[in-house]
mmCIF file of C-alpha atoms and ligand atoms in Angstrom:
data_model
loop_
_atom_site.group_PDB
_atom_site.id
_atom_site.type_symbol
_atom_site.label_atom_id
_atom_site.label_comp_id
_atom_site.label_asym_id
_atom_site.label_seq_id
_atom_site.Cartn_x
_atom_site.Cartn_y
_atom_site.Cartn_z
ATOM 1 C CA MET A 12 10.017 45.341 71.839
ATOM 2 C CA TYR A 13 7.603 46.350 69.115
ATOM 3 C CA ASN A 14 4.512 44.916 66.654
ATOM 4 C CA SER A 15 3.903 44.336 63.449
ATOM 5 C CA LYS A 16 -0.304 44.724 61.440
ATOM 6 C CA ILE A 17 -1.011 43.613 58.656
ATOM 7 C CA ILE A 18 -1.274 46.985 56.100
ATOM 8 C CA GLY A 19 -1.303 45.022 52.657
ATOM 9 C CA LEU A 20 -2.396 42.140 51.507
ATOM 10 C CA GLY A 21 -3.357 40.782 47.219
ATOM 11 C CA LYS A 22 -4.427 37.094 45.730
ATOM 12 C CA TYR A 23 -3.754 35.853 43.157
ATOM 13 C CA VAL A 24 -4.822 32.266 41.446
ATOM 14 C CA PRO A 25 -4.943 31.077 37.980
ATOM 15 C CA GLU A 26 -7.492 31.291 35.424
ATOM 16 C CA HIS A 27 -8.284 28.245 34.232
ATOM 17 C CA VAL A 28 -10.992 26.057 36.698
ATOM 18 C CA VAL A 29 -10.933 22.903 37.154
ATOM 19 C CA THR A 30 -14.319 20.979 38.595
ATOM 20 C CA ASN A 31 -14.550 17.841 40.184
ATOM 21 C CA ASP A 32 -16.931 16.856 37.312
ATOM 22 C CA ASP A 33 -13.669 17.717 35.089
ATOM 23 C CA LEU A 34 -11.626 15.099 37.110
ATOM 24 C CA SER A 35 -14.070 12.172 37.194
ATOM 25 C CA LYS A 36 -12.921 12.697 33.112
ATOM 26 C CA MET A 37 -9.285 11.955 34.139
ATOM 27 C CA MET A 38 -10.258 9.404 36.970
ATOM 28 C CA ASP A 39 -12.340 7.529 38.712
ATOM 29 C CA THR A 40 -14.274 10.146 41.085
ATOM 30 C CA ASN A 41 -17.303 11.429 40.999
ATOM 31 C CA ASP A 42 -18.765 15.171 42.771
ATOM 32 C CA ALA A 43 -20.511 13.851 44.794
ATOM 33 C CA TRP A 44 -17.795 12.253 46.512
ATOM 34 C CA ILE A 45 -15.732 15.205 46.773
ATOM 35 C CA GLN A 46 -17.935 17.823 47.909
ATOM 36 C CA GLU A 47 -19.025 15.130 50.637
ATOM 37 C CA ARG A 48 -16.215 14.476 52.430
ATOM 38 C CA THR A 49 -14.190 17.974 51.022
ATOM 39 C CA GLY A 50 -16.418 20.587 50.738
ATOM 40 C CA ILE A 51 -14.565 21.730 47.343
ATOM 41 C CA LYS A 52 -16.584 21.788 44.147
ATOM 42 C CA GLU A 53 -13.690 23.590 41.765
ATOM 43 C CA ARG A 54 -9.645 24.312 42.141
ATOM 44 C CA ARG A 55 -7.617 26.551 39.306
ATOM 45 C CA TRP A 56 -4.905 24.682 38.170
ATOM 46 C CA ILE A 57 -2.487 26.528 35.923
ATOM 47 C CA LYS A 58 -3.054 25.741 32.534
ATOM 48 C CA GLU A 59 0.106 24.290 30.409
ATOM 49 C CA GLY A 60 1.386 26.683 28.127
ATOM 50 C CA THR A 61 1.081 29.645 30.861
ATOM 51 C CA ASP A 62 4.430 31.238 32.571
ATOM 52 C CA ASP A 63 2.448 30.570 36.441
ATOM 53 C CA THR A 64 5.001 28.710 38.797
ATOM 54 C CA SER A 65 4.573 30.070 42.265
ATOM 55 C CA ALA A 66 7.597 32.310 42.355
ATOM 56 C CA VAL A 67 5.303 34.114 39.733
ATOM 57 C CA MET A 68 2.311 33.565 41.343
ATOM 58 C CA GLY A 69 3.447 35.066 44.207
ATOM 59 C CA ALA A 70 4.628 38.245 42.642
ATOM 60 C CA LYS A 71 1.612 38.625 40.709
ATOM 61 C CA ALA A 72 -0.403 38.570 44.252
ATOM 62 C CA SER A 73 2.552 40.680 46.288
ATOM 63 C CA LYS A 74 2.429 43.531 43.510
ATOM 64 C CA ILE A 75 -1.615 43.852 45.061
ATOM 65 C CA ALA A 76 0.039 43.766 48.609
ATOM 66 C CA ILE A 77 2.428 45.947 47.661
ATOM 67 C CA GLU A 78 0.232 48.826 46.560
ATOM 68 C CA ARG A 79 -2.774 48.120 48.872
ATOM 69 C CA SER A 80 0.048 49.119 51.730
ATOM 70 C CA GLY A 81 0.532 52.748 50.114
ATOM 71 C CA LEU A 82 4.834 52.127 50.513
ATOM 72 C CA SER A 83 6.764 51.500 47.194
ATOM 73 C CA ASN A 84 8.855 48.549 45.976
ATOM 74 C CA ASP A 85 11.825 50.203 48.138
ATOM 75 C CA ASP A 86 10.552 50.213 51.186
ATOM 76 C CA ILE A 87 10.094 47.187 51.532
ATOM 77 C CA ASP A 88 13.209 45.514 53.761
ATOM 78 C CA PHE A 89 12.744 41.627 53.469
ATOM 79 C CA ILE A 90 11.418 38.524 52.023
ATOM 80 C CA VAL A 91 9.319 35.668 53.269
ATOM 81 C CA PHE A 92 8.529 33.190 50.722
ATOM 82 C CA ALA A 93 6.257 30.233 52.169
ATOM 83 C CA THR A 94 6.544 27.150 49.479
ATOM 84 C CA MET A 95 6.023 23.324 49.422
ATOM 85 C CA THR A 96 6.582 23.644 45.822
ATOM 86 C CA PRO A 97 9.319 26.213 44.874
ATOM 87 C CA ASP A 98 10.067 26.285 40.913
ATOM 88 C CA TYR A 99 13.838 24.976 41.374
ATOM 89 C CA TYR A 100 15.256 22.932 44.183
ATOM 90 C CA PHE A 101 17.238 25.703 44.603
ATOM 91 C CA PRO A 102 17.491 28.543 44.530
ATOM 92 C CA GLY A 103 14.357 29.622 47.063
ATOM 93 C CA CYS A 104 11.289 31.228 45.621
ATOM 94 C CA GLY A 105 12.409 34.284 48.069
ATOM 95 C CA VAL A 106 15.296 35.266 45.609
ATOM 96 C CA GLN A 107 13.329 34.850 41.874
ATOM 97 C CA ILE A 108 10.314 37.645 43.912
ATOM 98 C CA GLN A 109 13.478 40.062 44.770
ATOM 99 C CA GLU A 110 14.468 40.376 41.139
ATOM 100 C CA LEU A 111 10.525 39.341 39.487
ATOM 101 C CA LEU A 112 9.449 42.750 41.651
ATOM 102 C CA GLY A 113 12.982 44.790 41.255
ATOM 103 C CA LEU A 114 13.322 45.360 44.455
ATOM 104 C CA LYS A 115 16.232 46.388 46.320
ATOM 105 C CA ASN A 116 19.184 43.227 47.354
ATOM 106 C CA ILE A 117 17.176 42.601 50.900
ATOM 107 C CA GLY A 118 17.311 39.465 51.990
ATOM 108 C CA ALA A 119 14.997 36.363 50.954
ATOM 109 C CA ILE A 120 14.611 33.625 52.997
ATOM 110 C CA ASP A 121 12.285 30.404 52.426
ATOM 111 C CA ILE A 122 9.945 28.424 54.270
ATOM 112 C CA ARG A 123 8.861 24.711 54.257
ATOM 113 C CA ASN A 124 6.271 24.089 56.580
ATOM 114 C CA GLN A 125 3.681 22.891 54.530
ATOM 115 C CA CYS A 126 0.861 23.542 55.068
ATOM 116 C CA SER A 127 1.227 25.840 57.847
ATOM 117 C CA GLY A 128 3.236 27.135 55.605
ATOM 118 C CA PHE A 129 2.192 30.716 56.353
ATOM 119 C CA ILE A 130 1.682 31.240 59.966
ATOM 120 C CA TYR A 131 5.601 29.994 60.490
ATOM 121 C CA ALA A 132 6.371 32.726 57.488
ATOM 122 C CA ILE A 133 4.272 35.664 59.155
ATOM 123 C CA SER A 134 5.607 34.188 62.501
ATOM 124 C CA VAL A 135 9.034 34.367 61.443
ATOM 125 C CA ALA A 136 8.828 38.275 59.684
ATOM 126 C CA ASP A 137 7.085 38.954 62.940
ATOM 127 C CA GLN A 138 10.058 38.702 64.811
ATOM 128 C CA PHE A 139 11.817 40.436 62.962
ATOM 129 C CA ILE A 140 10.253 43.453 63.672
ATOM 130 C CA LYS A 141 9.437 43.069 66.972
ATOM 131 C CA THR A 142 12.968 43.182 67.621
ATOM 132 C CA GLY A 143 13.658 46.509 65.359
ATOM 133 C CA MET A 144 15.416 44.881 62.643
ATOM 134 C CA TYR A 145 13.280 45.028 59.616
ATOM 135 C CA LYS A 146 11.167 47.463 58.920
ATOM 136 C CA ASN A 147 8.670 45.957 56.652
ATOM 137 C CA ILE A 148 8.247 42.786 55.443
ATOM 138 C CA LEU A 149 6.691 40.646 51.937
ATOM 139 C CA VAL A 150 5.911 37.593 53.162
ATOM 140 C CA VAL A 151 4.144 35.555 50.105
ATOM 141 C CA GLY A 152 2.553 31.729 50.066
ATOM 142 C CA ALA A 153 2.494 30.004 46.900
ATOM 143 C CA GLU A 154 1.400 26.576 45.403
ATOM 144 C CA TYR A 155 2.096 25.155 41.919
ATOM 145 C CA HIS A 156 0.308 21.955 42.921
ATOM 146 C CA SER A 157 -0.119 20.945 39.750
ATOM 147 C CA ASN A 158 2.037 19.915 37.679
ATOM 148 C CA GLY A 159 2.617 17.553 40.925
ATOM 149 C CA LEU A 160 -0.356 15.374 40.987
ATOM 150 C CA ASP A 161 -0.727 11.646 39.742
ATOM 151 C CA LYS A 162 -3.865 12.625 37.797
ATOM 152 C CA THR A 163 -4.981 8.791 37.211
ATOM 153 C CA THR A 164 -7.547 6.421 39.617
ATOM 154 C CA ARG A 165 -4.535 5.695 41.494
ATOM 155 C CA GLY A 166 -3.891 9.254 42.972
ATOM 156 C CA ARG A 167 -6.680 10.293 43.605
ATOM 157 C CA GLY A 168 -7.056 10.509 47.769
ATOM 158 C CA VAL A 169 -5.403 13.455 47.502
ATOM 159 C CA THR A 170 -4.928 15.560 43.730
ATOM 160 C CA VAL A 171 -9.296 16.044 44.045
ATOM 161 C CA ILE A 172 -7.852 18.179 46.927
ATOM 162 C CA PHE A 173 -5.186 20.223 46.385
ATOM 163 C CA GLY A 174 -4.987 23.592 44.251
ATOM 164 C CA ASP A 175 -2.676 26.223 42.681
ATOM 165 C CA GLY A 176 -2.534 29.656 43.913
ATOM 166 C CA ALA A 177 -0.856 32.947 45.640
ATOM 167 C CA GLY A 178 -1.493 34.889 48.950
ATOM 168 C CA ALA A 179 0.784 37.722 49.770
ATOM 169 C CA CYS A 180 1.005 40.455 52.854
ATOM 170 C CA VAL A 181 3.076 43.584 53.989
ATOM 171 C CA LEU A 182 4.024 43.619 57.776
ATOM 172 C CA SER A 183 4.954 46.897 59.155
ATOM 173 C CA ARG A 184 6.484 48.271 62.596
ATOM 174 C CA GLU A 185 3.416 49.332 64.920
ATOM 175 C CA GLU A 186 4.409 51.156 67.808
ATOM 176 C CA ASP A 187 1.330 50.352 69.812
ATOM 177 C CA THR A 188 1.948 46.530 71.325
ATOM 178 C CA SER A 189 -1.748 46.276 71.498
ATOM 179 C CA LYS A 190 -2.738 45.462 67.851
ATOM 180 C CA GLY A 191 -1.343 43.932 64.774
ATOM 181 C CA ILE A 192 0.073 40.447 65.480
ATOM 182 C CA LEU A 193 0.399 39.554 69.673
ATOM 183 C CA SER A 194 1.353 36.404 69.370
ATOM 184 C CA THR A 195 2.288 33.562 67.042
ATOM 185 C CA HIS A 196 2.656 29.438 68.040
ATOM 186 C CA LEU A 197 4.655 27.246 66.198
ATOM 187 C CA HIS A 198 4.793 22.753 66.587
ATOM 188 C CA SER A 199 6.114 20.336 64.949
ATOM 189 C CA GLU A 200 5.772 16.859 65.329
ATOM 190 C CA GLY A 201 8.628 14.747 63.217
ATOM 191 C CA LYS A 202 7.353 11.211 63.568
ATOM 192 C CA TYR A 203 4.592 11.281 61.332
ATOM 193 C CA ALA A 204 6.698 13.036 59.019
ATOM 194 C CA ASP A 205 5.807 9.845 56.527
ATOM 195 C CA LYS A 206 1.687 10.168 56.883
ATOM 196 C CA LEU A 207 1.749 12.541 54.402
ATOM 197 C CA ILE A 208 5.049 13.062 52.421
ATOM 198 C CA VAL A 209 6.287 14.089 48.594
ATOM 199 C CA GLU A 210 9.965 12.059 49.160
ATOM 200 C CA SER A 211 11.362 12.295 45.766
ATOM 201 C CA PRO A 212 13.254 13.437 44.584
ATOM 202 C CA SER A 213 15.129 14.349 47.119
ATOM 203 C CA ILE A 214 18.945 13.487 47.383
ATOM 204 C CA LYS A 215 19.551 10.239 48.852
ATOM 205 C CA HIS A 216 16.839 9.558 45.705
ATOM 206 C CA TRP A 217 17.451 11.593 43.106
ATOM 207 C CA VAL A 218 16.454 10.718 39.783
ATOM 208 C CA PRO A 219 18.965 8.177 38.259
ATOM 209 C CA GLN A 220 17.147 6.511 40.558
ATOM 210 C CA ILE A 221 13.378 6.227 40.296
ATOM 211 C CA LEU A 222 14.402 6.869 36.265
ATOM 212 C CA GLU A 223 15.730 2.979 36.687
ATOM 213 C CA ALA A 224 13.195 1.870 38.607
ATOM 214 C CA LYS A 225 10.318 2.823 35.673
ATOM 215 C CA GLU A 226 6.667 2.809 36.402
ATOM 216 C CA GLU A 227 7.432 1.048 39.487
ATOM 217 C CA ASP A 228 8.700 4.270 41.734
ATOM 218 C CA LEU A 229 5.787 6.905 43.029
ATOM 219 C CA SER A 230 8.037 8.124 45.178
ATOM 220 C CA TYR A 231 8.080 11.435 42.977
ATOM 221 C CA PHE A 232 4.011 11.631 43.519
ATOM 222 C CA PRO A 233 2.217 13.233 47.153
ATOM 223 C CA TYR A 234 1.209 10.376 49.621
ATOM 224 C CA MET A 235 -1.503 11.156 52.376
ATOM 225 C CA ASP A 236 -2.702 8.892 54.834
ATOM 226 C CA GLY A 237 -5.883 10.921 54.771
ATOM 227 C CA THR A 238 -7.797 9.775 57.676
ATOM 228 C CA PHE A 239 -5.441 9.498 60.031
ATOM 229 C CA VAL A 240 -3.964 13.779 59.093
ATOM 230 C CA PHE A 241 -7.194 14.262 59.408
ATOM 231 C CA LYS A 242 -8.200 12.612 62.795
ATOM 232 C CA HIS A 243 -4.817 15.087 63.906
ATOM 233 C CA ALA A 244 -5.675 17.877 62.410
ATOM 234 C CA VAL A 245 -8.496 18.482 64.268
ATOM 235 C CA VAL A 246 -6.963 18.286 67.570
ATOM 236 C CA ARG A 247 -4.112 20.516 66.792
ATOM 237 C CA PHE A 248 -6.162 22.803 64.913
ATOM 238 C CA SER A 249 -8.340 22.877 68.618
ATOM 239 C CA GLU A 250 -5.067 23.437 70.836
ATOM 240 C CA VAL A 251 -3.248 25.555 68.780
ATOM 241 C CA ILE A 252 -6.536 28.120 68.905
ATOM 242 C CA MET A 253 -7.061 27.285 72.091
ATOM 243 C CA GLU A 254 -2.782 28.265 73.459
ATOM 244 C CA GLY A 255 -3.168 32.003 71.252
ATOM 245 C CA LEU A 256 -6.274 32.547 72.907
ATOM 246 C CA MET A 257 -4.838 31.636 76.452
ATOM 247 C CA LYS A 258 -1.504 33.657 75.401
ATOM 248 C CA ASN A 259 -3.823 36.332 75.128
ATOM 249 C CA GLY A 260 -6.166 36.493 77.776
ATOM 250 C CA LEU A 261 -9.084 35.643 75.908
ATOM 251 C CA ASN A 262 -11.694 32.870 75.317
ATOM 252 C CA LYS A 263 -13.508 31.543 72.693
ATOM 253 C CA ASP A 264 -16.075 34.075 72.569
ATOM 254 C CA ASP A 265 -13.087 37.122 71.836
ATOM 255 C CA ILE A 266 -12.936 35.584 68.168
ATOM 256 C CA ASP A 267 -14.533 38.133 65.083
ATOM 257 C CA MET A 268 -12.961 36.282 62.965
ATOM 258 C CA LEU A 269 -11.023 32.433 62.937
ATOM 259 C CA ILE A 270 -9.287 31.694 59.194
ATOM 260 C CA PRO A 271 -8.267 28.846 59.438
ATOM 261 C CA HIS A 272 -6.155 26.813 57.042
ATOM 262 C CA GLN A 273 -8.282 25.210 54.135
ATOM 263 C CA ALA A 274 -7.250 21.625 53.625
ATOM 264 C CA ASN A 275 -10.723 19.928 54.687
ATOM 265 C CA LEU A 276 -14.399 22.170 55.138
ATOM 266 C CA ARG A 277 -15.359 19.285 57.343
ATOM 267 C CA ILE A 278 -11.937 19.787 59.675
ATOM 268 C CA ALA A 279 -13.160 23.425 59.670
ATOM 269 C CA GLN A 280 -16.924 22.782 60.598
ATOM 270 C CA PHE A 281 -15.697 20.577 63.168
ATOM 271 C CA ILE A 282 -13.081 22.980 65.393
ATOM 272 C CA GLN A 283 -16.959 26.135 64.476
ATOM 273 C CA LYS A 284 -18.908 24.094 66.417
ATOM 274 C CA LYS A 285 -16.030 22.961 68.260
ATOM 275 C CA PHE A 286 -15.559 26.623 69.274
ATOM 276 C CA ALA A 287 -18.909 27.896 69.081
ATOM 277 C CA LEU A 288 -18.753 30.247 65.753
ATOM 278 C CA SER A 289 -21.821 31.175 63.801
ATOM 279 C CA ASP A 290 -20.686 31.016 59.404
ATOM 280 C CA ASP A 291 -20.079 35.359 60.174
ATOM 281 C CA GLN A 292 -17.313 34.020 62.326
ATOM 282 C CA VAL A 293 -15.539 31.526 60.353
ATOM 283 C CA PHE A 294 -14.049 32.294 56.660
ATOM 284 C CA ASN A 295 -14.076 29.584 53.870
ATOM 285 C CA ASN A 296 -13.119 29.449 50.563
ATOM 286 C CA ILE A 297 -12.007 25.933 50.524
ATOM 287 C CA GLN A 298 -15.627 25.343 47.611
ATOM 288 C CA LYS A 299 -13.546 27.650 45.100
ATOM 289 C CA TYR A 300 -9.928 27.056 45.182
ATOM 290 C CA GLY A 301 -9.368 23.899 47.417
ATOM 291 C CA ASN A 302 -6.467 23.245 49.548
ATOM 292 C CA THR A 303 -3.662 26.136 48.177
ATOM 293 C CA THR A 304 -1.941 24.291 51.060
ATOM 294 C CA ALA A 305 1.510 27.662 52.090
ATOM 295 C CA ALA A 306 -0.945 30.018 49.686
ATOM 296 C CA SER A 307 -4.529 29.575 51.786
ATOM 297 C CA VAL A 308 -4.132 30.926 54.741
ATOM 298 C CA ILE A 309 -3.272 34.160 53.018
ATOM 299 C CA ILE A 310 -6.472 33.702 50.218
ATOM 300 C CA ALA A 311 -8.787 32.892 52.452
ATOM 301 C CA LEU A 312 -7.832 36.691 55.012
ATOM 302 C CA THR A 313 -7.104 38.137 51.568
ATOM 303 C CA GLU A 314 -10.484 37.348 50.619
ATOM 304 C CA ALA A 315 -12.466 37.896 54.289
ATOM 305 C CA TRP A 316 -10.596 41.524 54.084
ATOM 306 C CA GLU A 317 -12.222 42.377 50.417
ATOM 307 C CA GLU A 318 -15.784 41.480 51.592
ATOM 308 C CA GLY A 319 -15.202 43.462 54.340
ATOM 309 C CA LYS A 320 -15.545 40.825 57.140
ATOM 310 C CA ILE A 321 -12.932 41.903 58.641
ATOM 311 C CA LYS A 322 -12.533 45.769 60.485
ATOM 312 C CA SER A 323 -10.124 47.226 62.298
ATOM 313 C CA GLY A 324 -10.213 46.236 66.957
ATOM 314 C CA ASP A 325 -11.345 42.530 65.394
ATOM 315 C CA ASN A 326 -9.712 39.995 66.941
ATOM 316 C CA VAL A 327 -8.610 37.161 63.817
ATOM 317 C CA VAL A 328 -7.814 33.471 64.578
ATOM 318 C CA LEU A 329 -5.182 32.148 61.844
ATOM 319 C CA ALA A 330 -4.089 28.710 62.628
ATOM 320 C CA ALA A 331 -3.319 25.904 60.222
ATOM 321 C CA PHE A 332 -2.522 22.510 60.347
ATOM 322 C CA GLY A 333 -0.528 19.826 58.256
ATOM 323 C CA SER A 334 2.797 17.476 56.694
ATOM 324 C CA GLY A 335 5.790 17.377 59.260
ATOM 325 C CA PHE A 336 2.759 17.033 61.510
ATOM 326 C CA THR A 337 3.832 21.435 61.555
ATOM 327 C CA TRP A 338 0.771 23.438 63.250
ATOM 328 C CA GLY A 339 0.315 26.996 64.226
ATOM 329 C CA SER A 340 -2.028 29.515 65.121
ATOM 330 C CA ALA A 341 -1.535 33.964 65.461
ATOM 331 C CA ILE A 342 -3.679 35.887 66.797
ATOM 332 C CA VAL A 343 -3.953 39.155 65.169
ATOM 333 C CA LYS A 344 -5.692 42.194 66.845
ATOM 334 C CA TRP A 345 -7.083 43.805 63.399
HETATM 335 N N1 ACO B 407 -12.995 9.922 44.818
HETATM 336 C C1 ACO B 407 -14.354 8.492 45.204
HETATM 337 N N2 ACO B 407 -13.313 8.359 45.642
HETATM 338 C C2 ACO B 407 -12.677 8.528 46.484
HETATM 339 C C3 ACO B 407 -10.994 9.406 45.931
HETATM 340 C C4 ACO B 407 -11.932 10.414 45.607
HETATM 341 N N3 ACO B 407 -10.976 11.146 44.377
HETATM 342 N N4 ACO B 407 -10.572 9.122 47.153
HETATM 343 C C5 ACO B 407 -10.146 8.075 48.214
HETATM 344 N N5 ACO B 407 -11.365 7.236 47.521
HETATM 345 C C6 ACO B 407 -12.661 6.061 47.755
HETATM 346 C C7 ACO B 407 -11.259 4.994 48.999
HETATM 347 O O1 ACO B 407 -10.973 4.085 48.146
HETATM 348 C C8 ACO B 407 -11.817 4.619 49.747
HETATM 349 O O2 ACO B 407 -12.359 3.534 48.962
HETATM 350 P P1 ACO B 407 -12.402 2.103 49.905
HETATM 351 O O3 ACO B 407 -13.321 2.321 51.567
HETATM 352 O O4 ACO B 407 -13.295 0.612 49.042
HETATM 353 O O5 ACO B 407 -11.186 1.582 50.517
HETATM 354 C C9 ACO B 407 -12.893 5.000 50.259
HETATM 355 O O6 ACO B 407 -13.462 6.717 49.531
HETATM 356 C C10 ACO B 407 -12.364 6.505 51.184
HETATM 357 O O7 ACO B 407 -11.393 6.529 51.611
HETATM 358 P P2 ACO B 407 -11.216 7.589 52.753
HETATM 359 O O8 ACO B 407 -9.290 7.812 51.898
HETATM 360 O O9 ACO B 407 -10.835 6.331 54.147
HETATM 361 O O10 ACO B 407 -11.750 8.904 53.092
HETATM 362 P P3 ACO B 407 -11.987 9.829 53.834
HETATM 363 O O11 ACO B 407 -13.256 9.818 54.193
HETATM 364 O O12 ACO B 407 -10.381 9.418 54.656
HETATM 365 O O13 ACO B 407 -11.217 10.946 53.162
HETATM 366 C C11 ACO B 407 -9.586 13.247 52.424
HETATM 367 C C12 ACO B 407 -9.903 11.223 51.988
HETATM 368 C C13 ACO B 407 -10.636 13.815 52.160
HETATM 369 C C14 ACO B 407 -8.354 12.559 51.732
HETATM 370 C C15 ACO B 407 -9.031 13.370 53.997
HETATM 371 O O14 ACO B 407 -8.614 12.069 54.671
HETATM 372 C C16 ACO B 407 -8.502 14.358 54.209
HETATM 373 O O15 ACO B 407 -9.249 15.227 54.136
HETATM 374 N N6 ACO B 407 -7.348 14.240 54.993
HETATM 375 C C17 ACO B 407 -7.144 15.266 55.661
HETATM 376 C C18 ACO B 407 -6.403 15.866 54.775
HETATM 377 C C19 ACO B 407 -5.808 17.428 55.044
HETATM 378 O O16 ACO B 407 -6.157 17.910 56.599
HETATM 379 N N7 ACO B 407 -3.879 17.432 55.537
HETATM 380 C C20 ACO B 407 -3.290 18.618 55.349
HETATM 381 C C21 ACO B 407 -3.188 19.692 55.117
HETATM 382 S S1 ACO B 407 -2.354 19.003 53.318
HETATM 383 C C22 ACO B 407 -0.930 19.140 53.677
HETATM 384 O O17 ACO B 407 0.598 20.163 54.227
HETATM 385 C C23 ACO B 407 0.335 19.316 52.382
#
């Protein structure tokens, strides 16, 4: 058995910045409410007329990750792509990456686990590397939320939190099993699927039915019971971080860097307090990007690394919670 380690990281966010004040021109909201409840100051939204999509942004982030890994496109053996906002109902974004980057005819799978998507994606990639089946895997998380949000006062409880963007990493075989991804931990609780959901279009509620109902049917916009989600998030985040630490004989003092999914700064601050971590031990960038869902952990990890906040030998903890409900963690020895 091998371990896998991250050997290249990349991110891409659209240029177009949307501030809280910009949102207050579209709907009844304000900068103070958004910052106080979520910590978000601005987010990036793809501007109409540009070519960016989840797959295209994912390809841009991947190009950087592959370059930084020192590998060439031909070295990549497999693609794992996490998104809840794919370009098409089918096929998935993974195959688009294969084409956009001109990779060999390697396998590609899509992961549909929303905010936990990236943790699930690296866990899947890690298993393929552990068994020796593949050596180098491109793992991508990307979201194009802005085109699917309700940009009126009706949607303000959800719309203000989401941003667009992408991140990617190259996972590679590591012979030393004390390094790289030490363990991953995945969970779900489907009974709460309807607490955070985009219901349509789905095969049981397809476009003609939506059109027939005219404006009464809003099931194609994201719905979130924010307070309910928040309460579960803080519990599950804590549990799954502890689970990862315990599995590796670590305790909270051993955490050098926690990269939580950027769902809400208040959630991250709650976890920081609970684990008694200093500001240097937790990385947040939700202030700039909002919640980019499957892209959020990998964008944050990339930025933390770019800013020199992660050093060789550090214990890095990645954790996420989101729609499904799904949640997970990864413990990484950098
Ligand atoms: N601007 C101004 N007022 C608003 C806004 C807004 N953007 N949105 C809601 N309000 C109002 C509400 O209408 C409500 O008014 P009322 O009291 O008169 O009815 C009031 O503010 C409070 O609304 P709540 O929804 O109770 O606000 P809350 O404090 O719960 O914050 C939030 C909402 C930020 C969404 C929070 O619940 C949250 O972050 N939840 C967790 C999100 C999360 O972790 N999601 C998981 C990942 S996402 C994924 O997996 C896809």
